[in-house]
Short mmCIF file of C-alpha atoms and ligand atoms in Angstrom, two decimals:
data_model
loop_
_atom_site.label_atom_id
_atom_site.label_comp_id
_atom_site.label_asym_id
_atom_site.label_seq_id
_atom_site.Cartn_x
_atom_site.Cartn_y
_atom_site.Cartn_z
CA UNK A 9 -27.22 21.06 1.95
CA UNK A 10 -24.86 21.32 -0.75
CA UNK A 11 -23.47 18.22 -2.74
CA UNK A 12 -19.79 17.91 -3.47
CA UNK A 13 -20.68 19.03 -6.55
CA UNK A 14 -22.17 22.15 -5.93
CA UNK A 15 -19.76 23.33 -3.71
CA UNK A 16 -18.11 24.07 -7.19
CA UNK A 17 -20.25 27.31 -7.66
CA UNK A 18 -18.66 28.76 -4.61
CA UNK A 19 -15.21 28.79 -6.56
CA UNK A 20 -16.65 29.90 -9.06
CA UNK A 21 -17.94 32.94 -7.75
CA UNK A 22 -14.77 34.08 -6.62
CA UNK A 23 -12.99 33.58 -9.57
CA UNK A 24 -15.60 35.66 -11.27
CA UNK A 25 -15.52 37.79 -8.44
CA UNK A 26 -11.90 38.59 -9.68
CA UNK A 27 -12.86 40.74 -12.56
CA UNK A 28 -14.17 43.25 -9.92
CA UNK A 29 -10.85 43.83 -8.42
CA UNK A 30 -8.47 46.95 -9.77
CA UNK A 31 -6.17 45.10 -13.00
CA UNK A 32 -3.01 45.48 -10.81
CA UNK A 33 -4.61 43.42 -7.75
CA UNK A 34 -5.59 40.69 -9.54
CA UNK A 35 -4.10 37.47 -8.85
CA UNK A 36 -5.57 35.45 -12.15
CA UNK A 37 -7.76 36.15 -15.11
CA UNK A 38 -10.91 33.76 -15.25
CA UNK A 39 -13.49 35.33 -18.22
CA UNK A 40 -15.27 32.00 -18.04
CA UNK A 41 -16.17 31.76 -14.22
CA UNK A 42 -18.81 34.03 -13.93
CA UNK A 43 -20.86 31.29 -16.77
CA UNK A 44 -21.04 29.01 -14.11
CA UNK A 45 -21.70 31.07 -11.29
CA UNK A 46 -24.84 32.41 -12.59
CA UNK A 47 -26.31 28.47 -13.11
CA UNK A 48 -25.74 28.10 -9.11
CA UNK A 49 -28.89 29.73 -7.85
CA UNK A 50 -30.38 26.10 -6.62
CA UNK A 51 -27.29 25.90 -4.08
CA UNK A 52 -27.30 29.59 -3.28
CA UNK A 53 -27.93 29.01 0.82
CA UNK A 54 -24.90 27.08 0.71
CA UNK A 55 -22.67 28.83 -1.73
CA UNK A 56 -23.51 31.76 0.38
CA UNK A 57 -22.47 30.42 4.14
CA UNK A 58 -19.13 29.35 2.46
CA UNK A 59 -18.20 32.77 0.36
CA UNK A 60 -19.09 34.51 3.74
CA UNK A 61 -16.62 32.44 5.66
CA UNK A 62 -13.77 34.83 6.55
CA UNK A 63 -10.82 32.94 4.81
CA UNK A 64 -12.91 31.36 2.21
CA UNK A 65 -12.24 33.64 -0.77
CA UNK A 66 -8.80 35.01 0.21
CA UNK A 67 -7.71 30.97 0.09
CA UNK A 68 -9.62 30.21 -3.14
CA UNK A 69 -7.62 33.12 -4.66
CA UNK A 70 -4.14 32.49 -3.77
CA UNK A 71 -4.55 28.59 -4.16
CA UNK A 72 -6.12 29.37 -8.11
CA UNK A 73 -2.93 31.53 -8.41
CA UNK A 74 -0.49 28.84 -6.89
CA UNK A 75 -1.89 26.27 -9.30
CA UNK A 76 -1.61 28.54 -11.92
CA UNK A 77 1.96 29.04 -11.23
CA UNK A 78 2.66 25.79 -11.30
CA UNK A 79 0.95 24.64 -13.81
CA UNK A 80 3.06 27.17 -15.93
CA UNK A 81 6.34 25.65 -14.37
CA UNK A 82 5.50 22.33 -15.24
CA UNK A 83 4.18 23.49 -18.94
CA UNK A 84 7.32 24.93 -19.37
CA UNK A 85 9.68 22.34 -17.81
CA UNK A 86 8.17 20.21 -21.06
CA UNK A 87 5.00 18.64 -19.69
CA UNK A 88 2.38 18.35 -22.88
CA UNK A 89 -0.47 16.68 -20.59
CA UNK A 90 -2.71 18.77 -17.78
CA UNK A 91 -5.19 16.49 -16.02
CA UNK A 92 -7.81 18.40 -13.65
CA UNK A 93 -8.75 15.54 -10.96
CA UNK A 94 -12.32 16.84 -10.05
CA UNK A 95 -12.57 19.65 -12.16
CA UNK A 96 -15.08 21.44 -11.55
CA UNK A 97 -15.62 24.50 -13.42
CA UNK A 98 -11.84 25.04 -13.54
CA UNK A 99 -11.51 26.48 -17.09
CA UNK A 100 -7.70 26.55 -17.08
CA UNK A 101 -8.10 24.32 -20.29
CA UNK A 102 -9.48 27.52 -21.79
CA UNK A 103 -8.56 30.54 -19.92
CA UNK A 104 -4.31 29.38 -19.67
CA UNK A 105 -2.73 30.40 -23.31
CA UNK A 106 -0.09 29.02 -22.17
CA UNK A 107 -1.66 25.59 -22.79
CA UNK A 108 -2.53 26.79 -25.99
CA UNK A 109 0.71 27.66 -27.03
CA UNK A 110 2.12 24.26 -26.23
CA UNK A 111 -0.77 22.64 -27.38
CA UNK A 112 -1.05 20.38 -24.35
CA UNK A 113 -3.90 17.75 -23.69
CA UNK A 114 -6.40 18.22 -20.90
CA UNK A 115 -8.09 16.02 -19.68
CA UNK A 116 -11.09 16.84 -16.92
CA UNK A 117 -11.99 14.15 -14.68
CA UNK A 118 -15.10 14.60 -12.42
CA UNK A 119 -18.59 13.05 -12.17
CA UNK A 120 -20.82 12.70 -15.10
CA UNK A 121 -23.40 15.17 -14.03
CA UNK A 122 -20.67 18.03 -12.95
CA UNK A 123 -19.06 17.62 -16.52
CA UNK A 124 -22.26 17.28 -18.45
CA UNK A 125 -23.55 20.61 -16.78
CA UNK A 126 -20.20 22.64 -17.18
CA UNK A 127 -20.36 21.65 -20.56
CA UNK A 128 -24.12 22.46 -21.37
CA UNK A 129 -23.04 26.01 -19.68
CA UNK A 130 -20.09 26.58 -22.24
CA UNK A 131 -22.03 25.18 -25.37
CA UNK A 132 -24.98 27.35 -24.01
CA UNK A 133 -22.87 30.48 -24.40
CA UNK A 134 -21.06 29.33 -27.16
CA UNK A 135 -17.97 28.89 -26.01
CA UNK A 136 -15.21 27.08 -27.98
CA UNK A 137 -11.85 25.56 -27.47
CA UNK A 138 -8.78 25.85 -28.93
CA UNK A 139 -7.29 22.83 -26.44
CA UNK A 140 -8.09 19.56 -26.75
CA UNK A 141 -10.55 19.07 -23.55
CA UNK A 142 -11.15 15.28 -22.70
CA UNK A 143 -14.13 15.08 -20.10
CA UNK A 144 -13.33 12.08 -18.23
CA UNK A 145 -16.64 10.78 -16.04
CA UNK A 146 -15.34 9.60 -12.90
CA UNK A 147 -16.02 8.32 -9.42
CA UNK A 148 -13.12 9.05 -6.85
CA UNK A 149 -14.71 6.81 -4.47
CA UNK A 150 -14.87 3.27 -7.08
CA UNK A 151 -13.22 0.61 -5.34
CA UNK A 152 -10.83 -0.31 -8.07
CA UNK A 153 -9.97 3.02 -8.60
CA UNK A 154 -6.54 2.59 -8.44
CA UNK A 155 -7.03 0.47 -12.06
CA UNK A 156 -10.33 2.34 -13.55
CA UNK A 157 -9.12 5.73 -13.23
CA UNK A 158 -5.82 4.80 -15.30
CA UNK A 159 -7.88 3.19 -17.89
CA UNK A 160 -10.05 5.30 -17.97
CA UNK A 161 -7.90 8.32 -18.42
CA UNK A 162 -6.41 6.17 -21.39
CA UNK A 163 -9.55 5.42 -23.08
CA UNK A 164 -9.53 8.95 -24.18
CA UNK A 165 -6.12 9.55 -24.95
CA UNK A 166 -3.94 10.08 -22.16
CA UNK A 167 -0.21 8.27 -22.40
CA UNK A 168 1.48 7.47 -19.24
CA UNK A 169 4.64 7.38 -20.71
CA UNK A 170 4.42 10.66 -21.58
CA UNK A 171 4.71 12.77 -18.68
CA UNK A 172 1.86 14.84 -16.85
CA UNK A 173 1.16 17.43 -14.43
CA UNK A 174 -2.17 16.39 -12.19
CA UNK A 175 -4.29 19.30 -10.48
CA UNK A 176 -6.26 18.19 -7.61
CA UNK A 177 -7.52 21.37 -6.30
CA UNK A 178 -10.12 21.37 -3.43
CA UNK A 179 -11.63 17.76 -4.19
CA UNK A 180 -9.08 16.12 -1.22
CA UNK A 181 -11.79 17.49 2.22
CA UNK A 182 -14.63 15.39 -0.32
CA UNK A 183 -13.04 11.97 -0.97
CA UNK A 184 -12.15 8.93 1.52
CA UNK A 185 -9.32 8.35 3.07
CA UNK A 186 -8.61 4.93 0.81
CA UNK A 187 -9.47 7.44 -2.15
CA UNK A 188 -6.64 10.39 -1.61
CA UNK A 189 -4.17 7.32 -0.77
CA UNK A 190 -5.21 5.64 -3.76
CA UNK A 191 -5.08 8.74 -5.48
CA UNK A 192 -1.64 9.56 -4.90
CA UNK A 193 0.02 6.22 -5.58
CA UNK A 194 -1.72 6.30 -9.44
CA UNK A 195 -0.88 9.59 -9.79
CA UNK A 196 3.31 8.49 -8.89
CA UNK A 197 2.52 5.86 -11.51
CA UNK A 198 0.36 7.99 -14.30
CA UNK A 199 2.35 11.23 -14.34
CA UNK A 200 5.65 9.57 -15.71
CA UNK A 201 9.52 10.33 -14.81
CA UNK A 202 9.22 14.68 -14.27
CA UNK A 203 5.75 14.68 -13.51
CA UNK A 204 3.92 16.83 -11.10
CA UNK A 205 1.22 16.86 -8.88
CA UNK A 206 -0.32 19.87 -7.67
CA UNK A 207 -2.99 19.91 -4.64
CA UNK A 208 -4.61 21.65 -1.90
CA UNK A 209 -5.99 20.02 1.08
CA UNK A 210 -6.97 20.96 4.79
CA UNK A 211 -5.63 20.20 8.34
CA UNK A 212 -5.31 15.87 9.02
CA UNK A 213 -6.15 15.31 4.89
CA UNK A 214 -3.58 12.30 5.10
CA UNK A 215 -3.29 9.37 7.61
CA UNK A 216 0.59 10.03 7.13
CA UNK A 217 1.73 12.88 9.41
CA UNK A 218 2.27 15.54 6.93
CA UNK A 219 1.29 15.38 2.57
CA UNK A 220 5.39 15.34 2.38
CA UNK A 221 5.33 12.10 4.35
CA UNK A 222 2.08 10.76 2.00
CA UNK A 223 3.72 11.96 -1.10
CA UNK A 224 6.68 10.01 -0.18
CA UNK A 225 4.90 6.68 0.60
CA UNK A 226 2.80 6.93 -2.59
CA UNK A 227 6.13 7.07 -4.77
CA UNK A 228 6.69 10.63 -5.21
CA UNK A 229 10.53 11.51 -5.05
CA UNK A 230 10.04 15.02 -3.74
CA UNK A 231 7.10 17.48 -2.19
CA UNK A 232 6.76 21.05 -1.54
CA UNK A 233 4.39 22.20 0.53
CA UNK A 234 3.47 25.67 1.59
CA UNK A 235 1.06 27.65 3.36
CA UNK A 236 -1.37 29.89 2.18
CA UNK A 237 0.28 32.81 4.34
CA UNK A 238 3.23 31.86 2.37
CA UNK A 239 1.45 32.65 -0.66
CA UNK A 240 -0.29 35.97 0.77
CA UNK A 241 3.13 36.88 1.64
CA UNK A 242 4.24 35.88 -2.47
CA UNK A 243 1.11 37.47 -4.21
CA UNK A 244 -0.20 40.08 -1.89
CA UNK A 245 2.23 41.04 0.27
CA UNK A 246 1.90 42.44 4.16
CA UNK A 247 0.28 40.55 7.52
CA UNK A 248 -1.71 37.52 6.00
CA UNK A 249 -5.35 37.81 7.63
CA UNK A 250 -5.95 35.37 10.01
CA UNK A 251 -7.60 31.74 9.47
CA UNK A 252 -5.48 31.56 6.04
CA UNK A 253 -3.37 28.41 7.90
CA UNK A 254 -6.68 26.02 7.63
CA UNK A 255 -5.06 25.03 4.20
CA UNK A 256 -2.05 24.28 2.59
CA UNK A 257 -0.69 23.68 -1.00
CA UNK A 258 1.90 21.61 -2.38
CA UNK A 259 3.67 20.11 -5.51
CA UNK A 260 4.50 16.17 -5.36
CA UNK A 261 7.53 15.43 -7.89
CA UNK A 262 8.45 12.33 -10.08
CA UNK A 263 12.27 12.46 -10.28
CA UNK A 264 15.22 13.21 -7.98
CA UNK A 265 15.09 16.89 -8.51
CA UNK A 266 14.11 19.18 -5.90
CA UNK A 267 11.34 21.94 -7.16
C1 SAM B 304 -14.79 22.16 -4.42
S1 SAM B 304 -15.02 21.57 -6.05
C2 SAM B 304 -13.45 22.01 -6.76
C3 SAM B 304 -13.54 22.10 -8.25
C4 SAM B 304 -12.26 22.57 -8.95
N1 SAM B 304 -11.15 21.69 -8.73
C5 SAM B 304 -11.93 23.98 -8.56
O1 SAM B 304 -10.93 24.19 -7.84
O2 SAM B 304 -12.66 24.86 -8.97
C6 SAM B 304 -14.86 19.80 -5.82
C7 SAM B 304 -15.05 19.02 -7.11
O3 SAM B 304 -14.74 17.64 -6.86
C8 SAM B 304 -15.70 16.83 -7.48
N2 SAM B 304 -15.82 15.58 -6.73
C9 SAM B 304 -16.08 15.44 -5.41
N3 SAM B 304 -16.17 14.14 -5.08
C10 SAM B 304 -15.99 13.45 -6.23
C11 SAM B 304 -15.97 12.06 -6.54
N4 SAM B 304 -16.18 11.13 -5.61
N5 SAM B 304 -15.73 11.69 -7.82
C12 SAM B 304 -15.53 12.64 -8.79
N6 SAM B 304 -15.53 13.97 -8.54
C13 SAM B 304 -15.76 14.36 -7.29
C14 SAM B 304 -16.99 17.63 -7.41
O4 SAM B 304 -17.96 17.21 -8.35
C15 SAM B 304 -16.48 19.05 -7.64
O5 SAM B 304 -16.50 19.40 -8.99
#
């Protein structure tokens, strides 16, 4: 039975996984993943029933390259701070020079024993940073969420006046109900006029009819969501295979703007 937490390995086998691929197919560059995929042997049973799922790595591709995309939209729209809400071994913070280049904050929120063993993984290869990485420990499910997570985002450095792009990227199918709703009101608070949030989430994630409709009650101004046949269509090209409509992906929006 695999934890929440493990099901982390499982991402990052595909994003290892990537390297294999001819240069021009490629849909994202992840030198880091394959650190963390070799440390999953313990979970391996159920790392392996989810990579042999038939949509499972064609959606974990084109939803690491949509929030790659957008992170890079938001970067360059002016956003200086990148928080990864259940993190994972997402190594955007060291993979994306484009977060170098503006030298944004990250911040990685997820529980203390997923952050403590991505980071013994890095430090065990030697692996250095040219971002400034706050690891956040973090429980989605606390019942005061709503307040901890803000202060605790802010006890290591993140300003909510400053503006933000969120990433909650396959941590939505793990969390209760109260915690996504709670979720996405902070996040309309934390990420400031012209913040973002970026997420991925499966078929009845949200008690409101649609994320759009969530989004909306939680404070956002505008949402964008898409499927991932949208994005086959975007990054691959040709007849999406089928099963990619079990997920979607969308951007929430502080401001009047429309993405
Ligand atoms: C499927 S992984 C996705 C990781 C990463 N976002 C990615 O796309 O590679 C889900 C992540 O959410 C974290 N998570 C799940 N439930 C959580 C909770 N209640 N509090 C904090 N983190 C949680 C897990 O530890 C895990 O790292």
């Amino acid at each position: 039975m695999l934890t929440p937490a493990d099901t982390a390995f499982a991402m990052a086998i595909v994003r290892a996984d990537e390297a294999l691929r001819p240069a021009g197919e490629r849909l994202f560059e992840d030198p880091y993943a394959a650190l963390f995929a070799a440390r999953g042997g313990h979970a391996d049973e159920g790392t392996q029933r989810f990579l042999s799922l038939p949509f499972f790595r064609d959606a974990i591709r084109l939803r690491t390259r949509y929030v790659d995309d957008a992170l890079r939209d938001g970067l360059a729209a002016g956003l200086t701070q990148v928080v990864l809400l259940g993190a994972g071994f997402d190594t955007r913070g060291l993979r994306m020079g484009e977060i170098v280049e503006r030298r944004a904050a990250v911040f990685e929120v997820d529980t203390p024993d997923q952050l403590a063993r991505k980071r013994e993984a890095l430090v065990a290869a030697g692996v250095t940073s040219a971002t400034a990485i706050a690891y956040v420990p973090f429980d989605f499910d606390a019942p005061d969420l709503e307040t901890a997570l803000p202060a605790a985002l802010a006890a290591h450095g993140f300003d909510d006046h400053a503006g933000a792009l969120f990433v909650w990227e396959g941590v939505i199918g793990y969390i209760a109900l109260a915690a996504v709703e709670g979720t996405l009101r902070l996040v309309a608070r934390a990420c400031g006029s012209g913040g973002r949030l970026v997420f991925t989430y499966g078929e009845g994630a949200f008690a409101a009819s649609t994320a759009v409709a969530a989004a909306a009650a939680a404070g956002f101004e505008a949402c964008d969501e898409e499927s991932l046949e949208d994005l086959w269509r975007r990054y691959v090209a040709g007849a999406a295979p089928p099963g990619l409509a079990i997920a979607k992906v969308a951007t929430a929006r502080r401001g009047a703007e429309k993405i």
